[in-house]
JSON list of C-alpha atoms in Angstrom, two decimals:
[
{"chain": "A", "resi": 9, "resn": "UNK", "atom": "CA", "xyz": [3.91, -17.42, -7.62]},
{"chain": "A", "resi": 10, "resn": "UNK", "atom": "CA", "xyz": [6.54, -17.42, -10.35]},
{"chain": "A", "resi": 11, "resn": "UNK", "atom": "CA", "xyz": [9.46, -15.63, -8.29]},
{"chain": "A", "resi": 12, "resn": "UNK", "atom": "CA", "xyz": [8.44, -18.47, -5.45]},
{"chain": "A", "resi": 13, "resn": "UNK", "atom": "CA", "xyz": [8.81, -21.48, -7.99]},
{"chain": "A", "resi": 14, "resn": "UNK", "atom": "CA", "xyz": [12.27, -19.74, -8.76]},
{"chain": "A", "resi": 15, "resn": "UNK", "atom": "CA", "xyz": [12.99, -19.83, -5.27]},
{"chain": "A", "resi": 16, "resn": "UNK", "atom": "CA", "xyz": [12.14, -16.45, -3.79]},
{"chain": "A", "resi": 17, "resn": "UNK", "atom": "CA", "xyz": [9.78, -15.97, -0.10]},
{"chain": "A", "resi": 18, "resn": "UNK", "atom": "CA", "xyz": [7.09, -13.98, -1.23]},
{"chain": "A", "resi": 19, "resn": "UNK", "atom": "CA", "xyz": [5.87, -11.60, 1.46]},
{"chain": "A", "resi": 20, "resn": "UNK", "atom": "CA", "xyz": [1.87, -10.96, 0.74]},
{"chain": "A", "resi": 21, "resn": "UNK", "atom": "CA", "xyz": [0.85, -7.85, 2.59]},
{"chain": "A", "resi": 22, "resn": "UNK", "atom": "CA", "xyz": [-2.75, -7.31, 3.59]},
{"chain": "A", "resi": 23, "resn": "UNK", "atom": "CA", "xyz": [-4.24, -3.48, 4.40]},
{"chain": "A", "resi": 24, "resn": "UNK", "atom": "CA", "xyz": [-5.70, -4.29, 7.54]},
{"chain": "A", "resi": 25, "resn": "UNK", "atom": "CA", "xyz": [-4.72, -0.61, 8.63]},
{"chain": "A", "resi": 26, "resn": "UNK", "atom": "CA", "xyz": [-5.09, 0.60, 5.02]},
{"chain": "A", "resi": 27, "resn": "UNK", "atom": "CA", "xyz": [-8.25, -0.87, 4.45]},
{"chain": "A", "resi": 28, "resn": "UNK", "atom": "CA", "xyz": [-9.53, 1.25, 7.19]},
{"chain": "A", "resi": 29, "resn": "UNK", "atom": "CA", "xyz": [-9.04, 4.03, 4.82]},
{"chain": "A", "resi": 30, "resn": "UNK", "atom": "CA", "xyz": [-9.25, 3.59, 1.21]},
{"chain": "A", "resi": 31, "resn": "UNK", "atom": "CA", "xyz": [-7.04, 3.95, -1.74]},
{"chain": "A", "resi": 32, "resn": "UNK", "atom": "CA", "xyz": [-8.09, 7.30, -3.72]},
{"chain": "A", "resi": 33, "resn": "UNK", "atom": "CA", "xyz": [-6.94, 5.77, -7.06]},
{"chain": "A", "resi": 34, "resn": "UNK", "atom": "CA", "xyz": [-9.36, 5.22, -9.15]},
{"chain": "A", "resi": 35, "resn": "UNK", "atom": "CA", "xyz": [-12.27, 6.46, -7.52]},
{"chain": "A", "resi": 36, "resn": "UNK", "atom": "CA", "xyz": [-13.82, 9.86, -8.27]},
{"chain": "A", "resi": 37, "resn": "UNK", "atom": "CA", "xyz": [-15.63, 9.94, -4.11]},
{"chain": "A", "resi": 38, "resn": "UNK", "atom": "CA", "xyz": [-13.71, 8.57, -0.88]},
{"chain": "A", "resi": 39, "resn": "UNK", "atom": "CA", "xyz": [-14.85, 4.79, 0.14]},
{"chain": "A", "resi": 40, "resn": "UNK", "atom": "CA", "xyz": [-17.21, 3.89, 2.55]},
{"chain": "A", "resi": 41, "resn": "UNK", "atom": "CA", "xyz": [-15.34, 3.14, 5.70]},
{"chain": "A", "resi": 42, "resn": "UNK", "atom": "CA", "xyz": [-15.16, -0.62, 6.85]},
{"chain": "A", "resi": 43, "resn": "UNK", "atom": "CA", "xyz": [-15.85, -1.52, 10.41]},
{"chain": "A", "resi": 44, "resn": "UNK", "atom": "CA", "xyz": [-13.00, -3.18, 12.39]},
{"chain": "A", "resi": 45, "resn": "UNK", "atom": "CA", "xyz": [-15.04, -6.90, 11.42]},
{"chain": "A", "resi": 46, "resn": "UNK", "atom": "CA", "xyz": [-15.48, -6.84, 8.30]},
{"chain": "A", "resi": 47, "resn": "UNK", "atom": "CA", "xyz": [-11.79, -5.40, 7.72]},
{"chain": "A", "resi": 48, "resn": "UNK", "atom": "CA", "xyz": [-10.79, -8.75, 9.65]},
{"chain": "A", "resi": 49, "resn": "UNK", "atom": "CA", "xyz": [-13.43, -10.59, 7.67]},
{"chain": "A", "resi": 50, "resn": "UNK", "atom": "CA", "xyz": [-11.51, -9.48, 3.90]},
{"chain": "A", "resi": 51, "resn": "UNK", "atom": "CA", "xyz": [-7.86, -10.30, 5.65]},
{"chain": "A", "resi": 52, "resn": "UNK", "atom": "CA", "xyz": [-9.15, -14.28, 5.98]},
{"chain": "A", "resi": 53, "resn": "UNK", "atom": "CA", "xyz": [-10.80, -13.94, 2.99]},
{"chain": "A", "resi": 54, "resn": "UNK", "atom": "CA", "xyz": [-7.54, -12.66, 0.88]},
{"chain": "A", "resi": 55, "resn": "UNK", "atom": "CA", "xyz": [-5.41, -14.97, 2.65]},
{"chain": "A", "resi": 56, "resn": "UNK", "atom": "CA", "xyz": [-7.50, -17.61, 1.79]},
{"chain": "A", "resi": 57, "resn": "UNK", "atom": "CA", "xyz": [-7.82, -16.65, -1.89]},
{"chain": "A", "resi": 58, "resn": "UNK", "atom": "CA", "xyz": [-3.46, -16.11, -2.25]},
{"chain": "A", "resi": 59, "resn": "UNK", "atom": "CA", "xyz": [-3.20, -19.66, -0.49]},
{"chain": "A", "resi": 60, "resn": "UNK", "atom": "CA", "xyz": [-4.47, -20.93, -4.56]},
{"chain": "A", "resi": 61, "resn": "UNK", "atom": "CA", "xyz": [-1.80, -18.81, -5.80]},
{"chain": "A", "resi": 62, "resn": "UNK", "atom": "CA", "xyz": [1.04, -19.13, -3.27]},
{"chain": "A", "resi": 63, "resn": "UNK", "atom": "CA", "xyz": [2.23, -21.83, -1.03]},
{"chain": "A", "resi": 64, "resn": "UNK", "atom": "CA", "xyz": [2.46, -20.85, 2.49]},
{"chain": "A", "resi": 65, "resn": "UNK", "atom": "CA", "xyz": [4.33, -23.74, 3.53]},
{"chain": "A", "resi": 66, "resn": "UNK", "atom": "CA", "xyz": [7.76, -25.26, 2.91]},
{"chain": "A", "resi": 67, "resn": "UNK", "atom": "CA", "xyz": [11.41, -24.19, 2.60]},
{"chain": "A", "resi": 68, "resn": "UNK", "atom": "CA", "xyz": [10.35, -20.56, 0.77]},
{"chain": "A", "resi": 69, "resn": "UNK", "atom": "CA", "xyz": [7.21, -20.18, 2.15]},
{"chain": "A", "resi": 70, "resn": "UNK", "atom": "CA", "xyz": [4.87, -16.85, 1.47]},
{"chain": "A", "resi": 71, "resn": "UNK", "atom": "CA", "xyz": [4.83, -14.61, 4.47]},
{"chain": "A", "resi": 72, "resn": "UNK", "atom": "CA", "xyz": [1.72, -12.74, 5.36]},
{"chain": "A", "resi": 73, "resn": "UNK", "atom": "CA", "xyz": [1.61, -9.57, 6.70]},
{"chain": "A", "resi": 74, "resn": "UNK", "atom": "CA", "xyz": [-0.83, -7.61, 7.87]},
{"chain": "A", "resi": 75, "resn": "UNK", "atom": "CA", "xyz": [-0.24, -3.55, 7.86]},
{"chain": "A", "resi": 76, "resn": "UNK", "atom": "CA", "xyz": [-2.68, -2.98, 10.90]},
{"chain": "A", "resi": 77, "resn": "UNK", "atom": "CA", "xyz": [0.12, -4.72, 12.94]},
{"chain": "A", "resi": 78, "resn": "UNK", "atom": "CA", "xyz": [2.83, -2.08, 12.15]},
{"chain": "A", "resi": 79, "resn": "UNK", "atom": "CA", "xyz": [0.84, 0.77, 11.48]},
{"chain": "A", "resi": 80, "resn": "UNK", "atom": "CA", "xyz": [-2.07, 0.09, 14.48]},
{"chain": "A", "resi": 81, "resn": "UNK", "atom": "CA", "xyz": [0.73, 0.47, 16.86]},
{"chain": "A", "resi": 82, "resn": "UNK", "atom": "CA", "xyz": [1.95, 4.38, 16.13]},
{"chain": "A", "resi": 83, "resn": "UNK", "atom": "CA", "xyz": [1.00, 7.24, 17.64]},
{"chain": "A", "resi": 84, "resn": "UNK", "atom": "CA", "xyz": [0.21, 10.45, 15.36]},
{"chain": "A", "resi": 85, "resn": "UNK", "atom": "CA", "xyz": [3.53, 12.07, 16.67]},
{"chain": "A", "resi": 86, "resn": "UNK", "atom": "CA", "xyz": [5.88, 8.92, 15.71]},
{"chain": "A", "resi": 87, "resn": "UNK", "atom": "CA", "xyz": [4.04, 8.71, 12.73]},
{"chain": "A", "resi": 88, "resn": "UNK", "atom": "CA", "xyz": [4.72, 12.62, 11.91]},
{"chain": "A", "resi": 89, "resn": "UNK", "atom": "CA", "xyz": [8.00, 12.24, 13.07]},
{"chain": "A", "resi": 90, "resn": "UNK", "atom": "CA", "xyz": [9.07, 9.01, 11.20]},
{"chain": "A", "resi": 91, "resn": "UNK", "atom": "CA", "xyz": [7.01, 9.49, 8.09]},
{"chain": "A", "resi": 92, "resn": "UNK", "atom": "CA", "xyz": [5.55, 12.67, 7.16]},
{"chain": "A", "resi": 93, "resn": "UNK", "atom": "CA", "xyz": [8.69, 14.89, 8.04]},
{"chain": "A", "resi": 94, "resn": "UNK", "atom": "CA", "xyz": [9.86, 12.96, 4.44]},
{"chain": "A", "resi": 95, "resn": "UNK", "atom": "CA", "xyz": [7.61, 13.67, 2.27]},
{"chain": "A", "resi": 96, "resn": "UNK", "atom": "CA", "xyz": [6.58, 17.30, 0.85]},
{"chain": "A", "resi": 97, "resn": "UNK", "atom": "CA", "xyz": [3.07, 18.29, 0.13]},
{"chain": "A", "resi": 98, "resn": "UNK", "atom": "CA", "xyz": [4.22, 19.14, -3.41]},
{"chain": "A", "resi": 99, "resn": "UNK", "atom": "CA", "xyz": [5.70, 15.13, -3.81]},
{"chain": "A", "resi": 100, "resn": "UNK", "atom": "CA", "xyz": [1.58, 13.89, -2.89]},
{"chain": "A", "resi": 101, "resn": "UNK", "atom": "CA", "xyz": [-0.70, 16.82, -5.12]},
{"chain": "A", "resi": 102, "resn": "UNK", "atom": "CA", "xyz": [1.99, 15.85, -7.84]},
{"chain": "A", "resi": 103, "resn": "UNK", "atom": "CA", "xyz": [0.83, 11.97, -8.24]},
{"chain": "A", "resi": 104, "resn": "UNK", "atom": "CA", "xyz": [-2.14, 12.13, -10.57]},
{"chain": "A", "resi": 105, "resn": "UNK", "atom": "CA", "xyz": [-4.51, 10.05, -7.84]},
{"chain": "A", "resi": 106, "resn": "UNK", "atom": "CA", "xyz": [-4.12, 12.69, -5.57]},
{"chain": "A", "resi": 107, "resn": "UNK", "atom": "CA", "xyz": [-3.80, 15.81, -8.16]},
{"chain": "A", "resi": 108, "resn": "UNK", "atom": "CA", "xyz": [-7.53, 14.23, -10.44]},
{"chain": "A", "resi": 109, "resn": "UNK", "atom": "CA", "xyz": [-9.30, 14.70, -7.05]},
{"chain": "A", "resi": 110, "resn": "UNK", "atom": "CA", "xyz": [-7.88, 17.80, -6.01]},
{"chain": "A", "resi": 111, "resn": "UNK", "atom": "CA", "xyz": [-9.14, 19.43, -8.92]},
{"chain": "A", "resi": 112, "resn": "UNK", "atom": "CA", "xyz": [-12.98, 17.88, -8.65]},
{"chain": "A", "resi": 113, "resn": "UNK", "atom": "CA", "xyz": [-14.16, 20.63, -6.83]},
{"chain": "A", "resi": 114, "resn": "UNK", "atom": "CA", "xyz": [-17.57, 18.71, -6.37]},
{"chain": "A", "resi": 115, "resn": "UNK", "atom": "CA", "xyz": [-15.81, 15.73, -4.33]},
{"chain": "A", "resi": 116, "resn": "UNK", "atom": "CA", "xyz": [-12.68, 16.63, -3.62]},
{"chain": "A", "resi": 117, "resn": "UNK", "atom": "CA", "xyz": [-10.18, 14.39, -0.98]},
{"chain": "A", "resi": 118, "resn": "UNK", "atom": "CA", "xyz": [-10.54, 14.33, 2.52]},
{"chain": "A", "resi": 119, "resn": "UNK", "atom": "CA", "xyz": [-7.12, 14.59, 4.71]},
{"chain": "A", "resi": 120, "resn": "UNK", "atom": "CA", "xyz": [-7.19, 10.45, 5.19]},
{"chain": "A", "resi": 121, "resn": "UNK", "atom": "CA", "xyz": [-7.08, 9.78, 1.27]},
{"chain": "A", "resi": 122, "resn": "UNK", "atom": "CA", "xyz": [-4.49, 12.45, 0.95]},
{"chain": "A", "resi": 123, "resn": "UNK", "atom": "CA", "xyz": [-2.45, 10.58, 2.95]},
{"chain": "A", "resi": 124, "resn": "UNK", "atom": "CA", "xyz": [-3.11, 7.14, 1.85]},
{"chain": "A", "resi": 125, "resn": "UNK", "atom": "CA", "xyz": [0.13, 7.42, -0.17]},
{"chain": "A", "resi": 126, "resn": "UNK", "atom": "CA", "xyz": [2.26, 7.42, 3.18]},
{"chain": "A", "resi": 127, "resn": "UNK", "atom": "CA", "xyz": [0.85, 4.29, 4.60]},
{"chain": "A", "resi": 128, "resn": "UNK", "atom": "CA", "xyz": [1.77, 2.13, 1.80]},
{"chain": "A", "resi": 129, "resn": "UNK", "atom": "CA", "xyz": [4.76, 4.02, 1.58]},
{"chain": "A", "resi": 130, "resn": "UNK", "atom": "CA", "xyz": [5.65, 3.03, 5.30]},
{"chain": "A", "resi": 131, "resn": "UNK", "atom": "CA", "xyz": [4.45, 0.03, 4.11]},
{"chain": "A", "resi": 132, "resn": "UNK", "atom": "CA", "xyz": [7.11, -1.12, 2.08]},
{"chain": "A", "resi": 133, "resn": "UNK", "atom": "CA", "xyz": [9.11, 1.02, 4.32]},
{"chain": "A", "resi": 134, "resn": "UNK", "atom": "CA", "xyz": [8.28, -1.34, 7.20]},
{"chain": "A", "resi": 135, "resn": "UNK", "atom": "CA", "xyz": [8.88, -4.40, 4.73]},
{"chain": "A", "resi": 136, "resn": "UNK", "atom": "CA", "xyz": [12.06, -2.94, 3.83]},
{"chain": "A", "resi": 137, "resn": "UNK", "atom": "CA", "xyz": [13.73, -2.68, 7.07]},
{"chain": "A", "resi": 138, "resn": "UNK", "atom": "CA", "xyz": [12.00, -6.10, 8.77]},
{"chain": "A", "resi": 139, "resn": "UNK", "atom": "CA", "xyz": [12.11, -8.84, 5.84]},
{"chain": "A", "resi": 140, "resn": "UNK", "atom": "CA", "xyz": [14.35, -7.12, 3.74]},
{"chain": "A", "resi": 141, "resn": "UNK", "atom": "CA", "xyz": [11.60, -7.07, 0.99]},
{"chain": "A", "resi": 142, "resn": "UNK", "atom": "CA", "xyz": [13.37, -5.25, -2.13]},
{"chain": "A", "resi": 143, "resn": "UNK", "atom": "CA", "xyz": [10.73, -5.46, -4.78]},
{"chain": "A", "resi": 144, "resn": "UNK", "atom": "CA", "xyz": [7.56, -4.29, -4.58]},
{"chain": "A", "resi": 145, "resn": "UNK", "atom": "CA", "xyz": [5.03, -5.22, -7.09]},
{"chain": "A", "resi": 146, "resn": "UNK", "atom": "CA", "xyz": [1.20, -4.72, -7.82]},
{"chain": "A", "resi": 147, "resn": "UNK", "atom": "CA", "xyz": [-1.15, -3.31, -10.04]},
{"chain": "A", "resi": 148, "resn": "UNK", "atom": "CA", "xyz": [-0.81, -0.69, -12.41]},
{"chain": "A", "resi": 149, "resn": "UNK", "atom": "CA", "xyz": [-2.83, 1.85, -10.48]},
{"chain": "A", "resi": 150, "resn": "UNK", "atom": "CA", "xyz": [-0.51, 1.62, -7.23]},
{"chain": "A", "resi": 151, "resn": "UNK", "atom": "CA", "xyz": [2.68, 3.23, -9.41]},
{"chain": "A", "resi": 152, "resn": "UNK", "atom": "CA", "xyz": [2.49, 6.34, -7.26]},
{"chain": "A", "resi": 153, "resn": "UNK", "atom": "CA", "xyz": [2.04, 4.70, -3.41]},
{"chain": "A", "resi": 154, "resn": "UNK", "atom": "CA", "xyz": [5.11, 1.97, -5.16]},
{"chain": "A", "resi": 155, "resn": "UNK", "atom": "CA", "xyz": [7.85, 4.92, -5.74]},
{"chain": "A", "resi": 156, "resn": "UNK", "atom": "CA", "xyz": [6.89, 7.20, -2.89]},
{"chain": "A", "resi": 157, "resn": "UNK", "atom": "CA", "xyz": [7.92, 3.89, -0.81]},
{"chain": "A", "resi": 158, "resn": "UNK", "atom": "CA", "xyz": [10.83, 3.28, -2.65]},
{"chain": "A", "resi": 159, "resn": "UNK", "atom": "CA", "xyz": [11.53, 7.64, -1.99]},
{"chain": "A", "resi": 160, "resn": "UNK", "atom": "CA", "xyz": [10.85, 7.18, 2.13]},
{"chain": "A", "resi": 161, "resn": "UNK", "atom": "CA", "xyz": [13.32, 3.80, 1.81]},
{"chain": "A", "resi": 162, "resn": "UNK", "atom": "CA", "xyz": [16.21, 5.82, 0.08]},
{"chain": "A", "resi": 163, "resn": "UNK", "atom": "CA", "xyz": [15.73, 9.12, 2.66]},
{"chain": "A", "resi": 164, "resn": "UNK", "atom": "CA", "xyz": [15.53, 7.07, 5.89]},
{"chain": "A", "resi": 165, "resn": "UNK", "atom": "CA", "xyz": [18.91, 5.26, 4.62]},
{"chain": "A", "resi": 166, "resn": "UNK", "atom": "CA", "xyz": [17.05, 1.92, 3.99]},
{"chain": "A", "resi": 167, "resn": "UNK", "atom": "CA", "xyz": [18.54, -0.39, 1.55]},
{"chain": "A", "resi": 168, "resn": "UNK", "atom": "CA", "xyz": [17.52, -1.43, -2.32]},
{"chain": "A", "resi": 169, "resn": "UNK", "atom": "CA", "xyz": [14.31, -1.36, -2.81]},
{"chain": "A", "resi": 170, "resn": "UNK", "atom": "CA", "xyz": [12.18, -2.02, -6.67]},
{"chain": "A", "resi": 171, "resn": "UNK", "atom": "CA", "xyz": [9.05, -1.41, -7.69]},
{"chain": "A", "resi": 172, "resn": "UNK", "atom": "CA", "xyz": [7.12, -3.34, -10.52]},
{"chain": "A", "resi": 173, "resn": "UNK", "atom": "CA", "xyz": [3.41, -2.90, -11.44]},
{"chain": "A", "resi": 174, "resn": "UNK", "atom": "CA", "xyz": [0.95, -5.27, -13.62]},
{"chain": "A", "resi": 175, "resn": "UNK", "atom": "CA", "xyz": [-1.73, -4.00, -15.86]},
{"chain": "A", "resi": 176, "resn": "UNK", "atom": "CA", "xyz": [-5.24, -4.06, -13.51]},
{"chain": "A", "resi": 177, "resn": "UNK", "atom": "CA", "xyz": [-8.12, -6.49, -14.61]},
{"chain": "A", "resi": 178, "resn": "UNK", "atom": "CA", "xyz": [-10.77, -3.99, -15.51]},
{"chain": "A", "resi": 179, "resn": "UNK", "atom": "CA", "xyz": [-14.53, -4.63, -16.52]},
{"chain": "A", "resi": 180, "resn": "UNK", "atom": "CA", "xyz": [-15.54, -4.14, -20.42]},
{"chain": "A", "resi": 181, "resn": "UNK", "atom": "CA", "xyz": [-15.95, -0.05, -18.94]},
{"chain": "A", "resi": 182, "resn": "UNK", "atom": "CA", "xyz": [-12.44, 0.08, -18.61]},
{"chain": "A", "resi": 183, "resn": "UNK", "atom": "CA", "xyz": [-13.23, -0.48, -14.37]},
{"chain": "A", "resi": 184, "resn": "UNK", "atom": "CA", "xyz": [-10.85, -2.18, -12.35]},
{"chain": "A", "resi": 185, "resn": "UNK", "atom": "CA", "xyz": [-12.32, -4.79, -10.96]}
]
């Protein structure tokens, strides 16, 4: 909202594909996978709750994207191709999300959380190349998916590309919300 009142479009990006899935951080078991409703259901629902925060009308108005429209669209051989063949096994199991559930040998990761990294690296990828998005911000817990977006951007010859995160709003536990 601040960048906007300084003049800056926000682009809001919604996981519509990557709510399908789950982001591994901070959980200790994968998530319970969403049906193709109630994904749809949380996109309103977060666009609705941004529109308080972000205006999407006017001369700089907030874009929203939704990831499901990119990413829904790729075939497992495009997506090998134009994704994975960039990023090293070693570059994932390094980023402590991925490495603290490696090592729980009770719950472990399945193959879909161990790759949740890529989609919101293709993500900003995507962002990148279409909107020329060059700063990528969120919370605190999303460090690793930030840089390895920033990391695809630089080896597919993209252009500049930032990443900023915010401390997360977490319960008197120490939860994120």
């Amino acid at each position: 909202a601040r960048l906007q009142k300084a003049g800056h479009r926000p682009v809001v990006l919604v996981g519509g594909a990557t709510g399908m899935i789950g982001d591994p951080s901070g959980r200790d078991t994968e998530r319970s996978l969403l049906s193709d409703e109630e994904v749809a259901k949380n996109v309103e629902a977060i666009r609705n709750q941004l529109a308080q925060f972000v205006s999407f009308e006017g001369e700089n108005a907030a874009i929203m994207v939704n990831n499901y429209d990119c990413l829904g669209k790729m075939t497992y051989v495009e997506w090998q191709r134009d994704v994975g063949k960039h990023s090293t096994v070693n570059y994932i199991t390094a980023k402590e999300s991925v490495r603290r559930r490696l090592e729980d040998r009770d719950h472990g990761i399945s193959y879909t959380e161990f790759s949740y990294m890529l989609l919101q690296a293709y993500d900003y990828y995507h962002l990148n190349k279409t909107l020329n998005c060059k700063l990528q911000i969120g919370g605190n817990d999303q460090w690793g998916n930030i840089t390895a977006g920033i990391e695809l951007i630089r080896k597919r010859g993209g252009g500049e590309a930032f990443g900023m995160t915010l401390p997360l709003l977490t319960t008197s536990a120490g939860e994120k919300f």
